[in-house]
Amino acid sequence: MMIIRHAEHRDIDDIYILAAKSGVGMTSLPQNKEILAARIARTQNTLAGRLSKGERGYLFVLEDTEHNRVVGMSGLEVAVGLSEPFYNYHVGRQVHASQALTVYKTLNTLFLSNDHTGCSELCTLFLDPDFRENQNGKFLSKVRFLFIAAFQEHFEAKIIAEMRGFSDEDGRSPFWDALGHYFFDMDFSTADYLSGIGQKVFIAELMPRFPVYIDLLPERAQQVVGQVHPQTKPAFHVLENEGLQYQGYVDIFDGGPTLEAEVKNLRAVKESRICRVRILGQEDIDQECVNQPCRVQDNTNLDKLTEKSPASIGRLPESCLVANEDYEQFRVILINHQVDANSIELTLEQAQQLQVNAGSKVRILPLNSTE
């Protein structure tokens, strides 16, 4: 069975193996066991309420319980830029015009920006290539939205996601080679690694403060501004379907796009809901579906889920994320059968993995958008 839970110290060896497999461009997943162990510790300290807002973060792991092995990760930052600077480029425009010469020229520019300071962030999504099947990737990505929906009070009003930009098979970034390389005098993988382990002061010290004209960059670099790495395209589309959009911000290292959304507009906030558990083979108890997704007053959610056809009324789509409501021991599974509107039936094994009993409340979310 596949289950997602908070990262624990016993996961460090598996996480380090995944970091080694992630390659260049995964800034938040450096191949440094000490840094990765600190990331796990930060998750545990966040759950215990021992950190300030700017230091809080969560790391989730996808565990193959049959082989007792962690095969994927995804993360959340509560508020970026409060304890260390958070930089990106804003893609803007400048107009150069002369009425006397009948010249009117609009040029795209890059401005160094801290506009996303204080936003929550989706980060660190990586799945072992051997497990990129059976909807594991979607499961791993979307669990973060379900966690946010359940515990909105722990997050900010806006959430962002920096997507991995284009780099070639040798790990070279055309964007970095055309711009950052001239200010930092180091290769892309080194700069990316330093940023990943928290050494970001050099960015403020060395990056140009004046706008950079995109049209002056080599054509190959221009073409990758706002483009994602080929391996990241599926993740990009998943986030778009969850409500995030590109609003003209890109990464300063590889030019990858930053997606953003208001938390209140996320699909998980609008469509997730709470039901009570029935255990397969056990005697039914009185159960009620509580239609108050994510503690947001929106009584239209069930209608949105069931308006597709009369036959679907009262039932959810086939693939659903099911999570307990325990903040510190948060656990999620993916089920692949229909779910009644008033309750959810789990096997004894599924209930044990979620650490719930008959009558417990769980939060459910369709894996795929109904729109």
Short mmCIF file of C-alpha atoms in Angstrom, two decimals:
data_model
loop_
_atom_site.label_atom_id
_atom_site.label_comp_id
_atom_site.label_asym_id
_atom_site.label_seq_id
_atom_site.Cartn_x
_atom_site.Cartn_y
_atom_site.Cartn_z
CA MET A 1 0.00 0.00 0.00
CA MET A 2 1.08 3.57 -0.66
CA ILE A 3 0.64 6.04 2.17
CA ILE A 4 1.71 9.65 2.66
CA ARG A 5 2.74 10.98 6.07
CA HIS A 6 5.05 13.53 7.67
CA ALA A 7 8.78 12.83 7.24
CA GLU A 8 10.50 11.26 10.24
CA HIS A 9 14.15 10.84 11.20
CA ARG A 10 14.07 7.16 10.23
CA ASP A 11 13.52 8.24 6.61
CA ILE A 12 16.87 10.01 6.18
CA ASP A 13 18.66 7.29 4.18
CA ASP A 14 15.80 6.90 1.71
CA ILE A 15 15.48 10.67 1.35
CA TYR A 16 19.19 11.00 0.64
CA ILE A 17 18.90 8.39 -2.12
CA LEU A 18 16.02 10.34 -3.65
CA ALA A 19 18.04 13.57 -3.48
CA ALA A 20 20.83 11.88 -5.42
CA LYS A 21 18.33 10.79 -8.08
CA SER A 22 16.75 14.25 -8.44
CA GLY A 23 19.66 15.75 -10.39
CA VAL A 24 20.47 19.41 -11.01
CA GLY A 25 17.67 21.96 -10.64
CA MET A 26 15.96 20.69 -7.47
CA THR A 27 17.06 23.63 -5.33
CA SER A 28 15.17 22.47 -2.24
CA LEU A 29 16.57 18.92 -2.41
CA PRO A 30 20.38 19.18 -2.10
CA GLN A 31 22.56 16.08 -1.92
CA ASN A 32 23.64 16.88 1.61
CA LYS A 33 22.60 14.49 4.38
CA GLU A 34 23.09 17.09 7.11
CA ILE A 35 20.82 19.59 5.34
CA LEU A 36 18.21 16.90 4.67
CA ALA A 37 18.27 15.77 8.30
CA ALA A 38 17.74 19.37 9.35
CA ARG A 39 14.76 19.55 7.01
CA ILE A 40 13.20 16.55 8.75
CA ALA A 41 13.92 18.09 12.15
CA ARG A 42 12.29 21.33 11.01
CA THR A 43 9.15 19.40 10.06
CA GLN A 44 8.97 17.82 13.49
CA ASN A 45 9.63 21.14 15.24
CA THR A 46 6.96 22.83 13.10
CA LEU A 47 4.41 20.21 14.13
CA ALA A 48 5.39 20.69 17.77
CA GLY A 49 4.90 24.46 17.48
CA ARG A 50 8.49 25.31 18.38
CA LEU A 51 9.37 27.55 15.40
CA SER A 52 8.58 31.09 14.29
CA LYS A 53 6.46 31.56 11.17
CA GLY A 54 9.42 32.21 8.88
CA GLU A 55 11.13 28.98 9.96
CA ARG A 56 8.16 26.62 9.64
CA GLY A 57 7.95 23.99 6.94
CA TYR A 58 6.55 20.52 6.25
CA LEU A 59 8.04 17.58 4.39
CA PHE A 60 5.76 14.72 3.36
CA VAL A 61 6.95 11.30 2.24
CA LEU A 62 5.30 8.68 0.05
CA GLU A 63 5.96 5.30 1.64
CA ASP A 64 5.63 1.92 -0.03
CA THR A 65 4.50 0.03 3.06
CA GLU A 66 5.01 -3.36 1.41
CA HIS A 67 8.75 -2.72 1.10
CA ASN A 68 9.01 -0.25 4.00
CA ARG A 69 10.65 2.30 1.71
CA VAL A 70 10.19 6.02 1.03
CA VAL A 71 9.86 6.57 -2.72
CA GLY A 72 8.80 10.21 -3.01
CA MET A 73 8.62 13.57 -1.27
CA SER A 74 6.71 16.82 -1.38
CA GLY A 75 6.95 19.88 0.81
CA LEU A 76 5.36 23.07 2.05
CA GLU A 77 6.89 26.28 3.38
CA VAL A 78 4.65 28.35 5.63
CA ALA A 79 6.00 31.83 4.83
CA VAL A 80 9.01 32.41 2.55
CA GLY A 81 11.38 35.34 2.79
CA LEU A 82 10.90 36.14 6.48
CA SER A 83 14.06 34.48 7.81
CA GLU A 84 16.14 34.72 4.61
CA PRO A 85 15.60 36.71 1.37
CA PHE A 86 13.34 35.21 -1.29
CA TYR A 87 14.19 36.39 -4.80
CA ASN A 88 12.73 35.97 -8.24
CA TYR A 89 12.46 37.98 -11.44
CA HIS A 90 9.31 39.79 -12.43
CA VAL A 91 8.84 39.78 -16.21
CA GLY A 92 7.71 43.31 -17.02
CA ARG A 93 7.68 45.72 -19.94
CA GLN A 94 9.31 48.99 -20.82
CA VAL A 95 8.15 51.21 -23.65
CA HIS A 96 10.65 53.23 -25.70
CA ALA A 97 8.91 55.80 -27.88
CA SER A 98 9.75 58.87 -29.92
CA GLN A 99 6.98 60.76 -31.68
CA ALA A 100 9.53 62.70 -33.73
CA LEU A 101 11.08 59.50 -35.06
CA THR A 102 7.75 57.63 -35.17
CA VAL A 103 9.30 54.91 -33.04
CA TYR A 104 7.29 52.89 -30.54
CA LYS A 105 9.00 49.83 -29.10
CA THR A 106 7.85 47.57 -26.25
CA LEU A 107 10.59 45.49 -24.64
CA ASN A 108 10.29 42.70 -22.08
CA THR A 109 12.43 43.12 -18.98
CA LEU A 110 13.48 41.22 -15.87
CA PHE A 111 13.30 43.03 -12.49
CA LEU A 112 14.81 41.49 -9.36
CA SER A 113 11.87 41.11 -6.98
CA ASN A 114 10.93 40.20 -3.42
CA ASP A 115 7.20 40.41 -4.17
CA HIS A 116 6.41 36.94 -2.83
CA THR A 117 7.86 37.56 0.62
CA GLY A 118 5.48 36.15 3.23
CA CYS A 119 3.67 33.75 0.86
CA SER A 120 3.28 30.04 1.57
CA GLU A 121 5.09 27.82 -0.92
CA LEU A 122 4.69 24.40 -2.51
CA CYS A 123 8.14 22.84 -2.90
CA THR A 124 10.34 19.74 -3.03
CA LEU A 125 8.18 17.53 -5.22
CA PHE A 126 10.12 14.47 -6.37
CA LEU A 127 9.08 10.90 -7.10
CA ASP A 128 11.45 8.00 -7.72
CA PRO A 129 11.36 7.31 -11.50
CA ASP A 130 10.65 3.64 -10.80
CA PHE A 131 7.36 4.60 -9.13
CA ARG A 132 5.99 7.06 -11.67
CA GLU A 133 2.87 5.03 -12.26
CA ASN A 134 -0.55 4.31 -10.74
CA GLN A 135 -1.15 8.06 -10.20
CA ASN A 136 1.57 8.25 -7.54
CA GLY A 137 2.77 11.60 -8.88
CA LYS A 138 -0.64 13.26 -8.61
CA PHE A 139 -1.14 11.71 -5.19
CA LEU A 140 2.16 13.08 -3.91
CA SER A 141 1.53 16.56 -5.29
CA LYS A 142 -2.10 16.96 -4.29
CA VAL A 143 -1.70 15.74 -0.72
CA ARG A 144 -0.28 19.19 0.07
CA PHE A 145 -3.51 20.87 -0.99
CA LEU A 146 -5.52 18.52 1.19
CA PHE A 147 -3.29 19.34 4.17
CA ILE A 148 -3.72 23.07 3.54
CA ALA A 149 -7.48 22.62 3.23
CA ALA A 150 -7.63 20.83 6.57
CA PHE A 151 -5.34 23.22 8.44
CA GLN A 152 -5.71 26.60 6.74
CA GLU A 153 -4.92 28.48 9.94
CA HIS A 154 -1.28 27.40 9.60
CA PHE A 155 -0.81 29.02 6.17
CA GLU A 156 -0.84 32.43 4.51
CA ALA A 157 -3.52 33.79 2.18
CA LYS A 158 -1.43 33.31 -0.98
CA ILE A 159 0.54 30.25 -2.06
CA ILE A 160 3.23 29.98 -4.74
CA ALA A 161 5.18 27.22 -6.46
CA GLU A 162 8.53 27.66 -8.23
CA MET A 163 8.71 25.26 -11.14
CA ARG A 164 11.98 23.74 -12.30
CA GLY A 165 13.21 25.58 -15.40
CA PHE A 166 14.78 24.14 -18.51
CA SER A 167 18.23 22.57 -18.37
CA ASP A 168 19.81 20.17 -20.84
CA GLU A 169 20.93 16.57 -20.36
CA ASP A 170 24.26 17.78 -19.01
CA GLY A 171 22.59 19.96 -16.38
CA ARG A 172 23.35 23.24 -18.17
CA SER A 173 20.80 26.05 -18.06
CA PRO A 174 20.70 28.37 -21.12
CA PHE A 175 19.19 31.09 -18.92
CA TRP A 176 21.95 30.83 -16.35
CA ASP A 177 24.69 30.73 -18.97
CA ALA A 178 23.30 33.89 -20.59
CA LEU A 179 22.77 35.92 -17.41
CA GLY A 180 23.63 34.66 -13.94
CA HIS A 181 26.94 33.17 -15.00
CA TYR A 182 28.35 36.64 -15.77
CA PHE A 183 27.58 37.97 -12.29
CA PHE A 184 28.46 34.92 -10.21
CA ASP A 185 31.32 33.33 -12.15
CA MET A 186 30.23 29.82 -11.20
CA ASP A 187 28.39 27.06 -13.03
CA PHE A 188 24.65 26.55 -12.70
CA SER A 189 24.83 23.40 -10.57
CA THR A 190 27.07 25.13 -7.99
CA ALA A 191 24.85 28.21 -7.71
CA ASP A 192 21.77 26.02 -7.50
CA TYR A 193 23.32 23.90 -4.75
CA LEU A 194 24.39 26.94 -2.69
CA SER A 195 20.88 28.34 -2.88
CA GLY A 196 19.46 24.98 -1.85
CA ILE A 197 21.53 24.81 1.34
CA GLY A 198 20.52 28.34 2.35
CA GLN A 199 23.53 30.38 1.25
CA LYS A 200 21.51 33.05 -0.56
CA VAL A 201 23.23 36.23 0.59
CA PHE A 202 25.42 36.14 -2.52
CA ILE A 203 22.30 36.68 -4.63
CA ALA A 204 21.62 40.09 -3.13
CA GLU A 205 25.29 41.02 -3.28
CA LEU A 206 25.91 40.11 -6.92
CA MET A 207 22.69 40.24 -8.94
CA PRO A 208 22.05 43.36 -11.06
CA ARG A 209 19.58 45.81 -9.51
CA PHE A 210 18.61 47.41 -12.79
CA PRO A 211 16.20 45.80 -15.29
CA VAL A 212 17.61 43.28 -17.72
CA TYR A 213 16.29 43.45 -21.30
CA ILE A 214 15.25 39.96 -22.35
CA ASP A 215 15.75 40.86 -26.03
CA LEU A 216 19.46 41.33 -25.35
CA LEU A 217 19.87 37.75 -24.18
CA PRO A 218 20.85 35.00 -26.64
CA GLU A 219 17.85 33.56 -28.45
CA ARG A 220 18.18 30.20 -26.71
CA ALA A 221 17.95 31.92 -23.32
CA GLN A 222 14.98 34.03 -24.41
CA GLN A 223 13.10 30.89 -25.41
CA VAL A 224 13.31 29.30 -21.96
CA VAL A 225 12.10 32.27 -19.89
CA GLY A 226 8.97 31.00 -18.13
CA GLN A 227 9.39 27.46 -19.51
CA VAL A 228 9.48 24.34 -17.37
CA HIS A 229 11.86 21.40 -17.56
CA PRO A 230 10.40 18.58 -19.71
CA GLN A 231 10.24 16.29 -16.67
CA THR A 232 8.34 18.99 -14.76
CA LYS A 233 5.53 19.52 -17.27
CA PRO A 234 3.19 16.94 -15.66
CA ALA A 235 3.62 18.62 -12.26
CA PHE A 236 3.03 22.02 -13.87
CA HIS A 237 -0.30 20.90 -15.32
CA VAL A 238 -1.34 19.31 -12.02
CA LEU A 239 -0.86 22.64 -10.22
CA GLU A 240 -2.74 24.52 -12.91
CA ASN A 241 -5.70 22.17 -12.45
CA GLU A 242 -5.59 22.86 -8.71
CA GLY A 243 -6.01 26.60 -9.28
CA LEU A 244 -2.48 28.03 -9.59
CA GLN A 245 -1.52 30.32 -12.47
CA TYR A 246 1.61 31.88 -13.94
CA GLN A 247 1.61 35.62 -13.20
CA GLY A 248 4.89 36.70 -14.74
CA TYR A 249 7.49 35.70 -12.14
CA VAL A 250 10.45 33.43 -12.95
CA ASP A 251 13.36 31.85 -11.10
CA ILE A 252 16.60 33.84 -11.08
CA PHE A 253 18.73 30.78 -11.79
CA ASP A 254 16.99 28.84 -14.58
CA GLY A 255 14.10 31.12 -15.61
CA GLY A 256 11.44 28.57 -14.61
CA PRO A 257 7.93 29.95 -13.96
CA THR A 258 6.44 30.67 -10.55
CA LEU A 259 2.76 29.75 -10.17
CA GLU A 260 0.53 31.38 -7.58
CA ALA A 261 -3.01 31.39 -6.20
CA GLU A 262 -5.14 32.62 -3.33
CA VAL A 263 -5.57 29.72 -0.90
CA LYS A 264 -9.32 30.33 -0.77
CA ASN A 265 -9.49 29.63 -4.52
CA LEU A 266 -7.72 26.26 -4.42
CA ARG A 267 -9.78 23.31 -5.62
CA ALA A 268 -9.09 21.41 -2.42
CA VAL A 269 -10.52 24.23 -0.34
CA LYS A 270 -13.67 24.28 -2.45
CA GLU A 271 -14.22 20.55 -3.00
CA SER A 272 -12.82 18.60 -0.07
CA ARG A 273 -15.30 17.53 2.59
CA ILE A 274 -15.52 15.51 5.77
CA CYS A 275 -17.24 12.11 6.09
CA ARG A 276 -17.37 9.40 8.70
CA VAL A 277 -15.69 6.02 8.36
CA ARG A 278 -17.35 2.65 7.95
CA ILE A 279 -15.17 -0.44 8.27
CA LEU A 280 -15.83 -3.16 5.70
CA GLY A 281 -17.38 -6.15 7.41
CA GLN A 282 -18.17 -4.33 10.63
CA GLU A 283 -21.66 -3.37 11.77
CA ASP A 284 -22.81 0.02 10.45
CA ILE A 285 -23.13 2.93 12.80
CA ASP A 286 -25.02 6.16 12.44
CA GLN A 287 -22.93 8.31 10.13
CA GLU A 288 -23.22 11.76 8.70
CA CYS A 289 -21.28 13.60 6.02
CA VAL A 290 -20.30 17.01 7.33
CA ASN A 291 -20.47 19.43 4.40
CA GLN A 292 -18.07 22.05 5.65
CA PRO A 293 -14.91 21.66 3.55
CA CYS A 294 -11.79 23.18 5.03
CA ARG A 295 -13.75 25.24 7.54
CA VAL A 296 -14.81 27.54 4.70
CA GLN A 297 -18.51 28.32 4.50
CA ASP A 298 -19.39 27.10 1.01
CA ASN A 299 -22.50 24.98 0.79
CA THR A 300 -22.23 24.58 -2.98
CA ASN A 301 -19.39 22.09 -2.85
CA LEU A 302 -21.45 18.91 -2.88
CA ASP A 303 -23.51 20.25 -5.77
CA LYS A 304 -20.35 20.87 -7.77
CA LEU A 305 -19.23 17.31 -7.19
CA THR A 306 -22.53 15.67 -8.10
CA GLU A 307 -24.14 17.83 -10.76
CA LYS A 308 -22.51 15.95 -13.68
CA SER A 309 -25.29 13.40 -14.06
CA PRO A 310 -28.25 12.03 -12.06
CA ALA A 311 -26.47 8.70 -11.70
CA SER A 312 -23.55 10.36 -9.94
CA ILE A 313 -25.65 12.21 -7.36
CA GLY A 314 -24.45 11.38 -3.86
CA ARG A 315 -21.22 9.77 -5.06
CA LEU A 316 -17.65 10.93 -5.54
CA PRO A 317 -15.38 10.13 -8.50
CA GLU A 318 -13.49 6.84 -8.41
CA SER A 319 -10.04 8.00 -7.27
CA CYS A 320 -10.03 9.96 -4.02
CA LEU A 321 -7.52 11.09 -1.45
CA VAL A 322 -8.59 10.12 2.05
CA ALA A 323 -6.89 11.73 5.06
CA ASN A 324 -7.31 11.62 8.78
CA GLU A 325 -7.87 14.90 10.62
CA ASP A 326 -4.80 14.60 12.85
CA TYR A 327 -2.40 17.54 12.38
CA GLU A 328 0.63 15.92 14.00
CA GLN A 329 0.01 12.37 12.71
CA PHE A 330 -1.44 13.33 9.32
CA ARG A 331 -1.77 10.30 7.04
CA VAL A 332 -3.31 9.96 3.58
CA ILE A 333 -4.15 7.08 1.26
CA LEU A 334 -5.52 6.91 -2.28
CA ILE A 335 -8.60 4.78 -2.87
CA ASN A 336 -9.93 3.71 -6.24
CA HIS A 337 -13.61 2.97 -5.72
CA GLN A 338 -16.80 5.00 -5.44
CA VAL A 339 -17.53 6.77 -2.19
CA ASP A 340 -21.02 7.31 -0.79
CA ALA A 341 -22.02 10.88 -0.07
CA ASN A 342 -22.84 10.13 3.57
CA SER A 343 -19.88 7.95 4.51
CA ILE A 344 -16.77 6.21 3.28
CA GLU A 345 -16.14 2.49 3.52
CA LEU A 346 -12.56 1.41 4.24
CA THR A 347 -10.96 -1.97 4.69
CA LEU A 348 -9.51 -2.71 8.11
CA GLU A 349 -5.99 -2.34 6.66
CA GLN A 350 -6.82 1.08 5.17
CA ALA A 351 -8.29 2.25 8.46
CA GLN A 352 -5.24 1.05 10.36
CA GLN A 353 -2.91 2.88 7.98
CA LEU A 354 -4.90 6.07 8.49
CA GLN A 355 -5.05 5.41 12.25
CA VAL A 356 -8.83 5.82 12.30
CA ASN A 357 -11.74 3.76 13.62
CA ALA A 358 -15.36 3.24 12.62
CA GLY A 359 -17.12 6.57 13.09
CA SER A 360 -13.92 8.65 12.79
CA LYS A 361 -13.99 11.71 10.58
CA VAL A 362 -11.81 11.76 7.47
CA ARG A 363 -11.35 14.39 4.77
CA ILE A 364 -11.82 13.30 1.17
CA LEU A 365 -10.91 14.96 -2.12
CA PRO A 366 -11.35 13.71 -5.69
CA LEU A 367 -7.95 13.09 -7.20
CA ASN A 368 -8.95 14.80 -10.44
CA SER A 369 -10.87 17.99 -11.02
CA THR A 370 -14.54 17.56 -11.90
CA GLU A 371 -14.48 20.64 -14.17
#
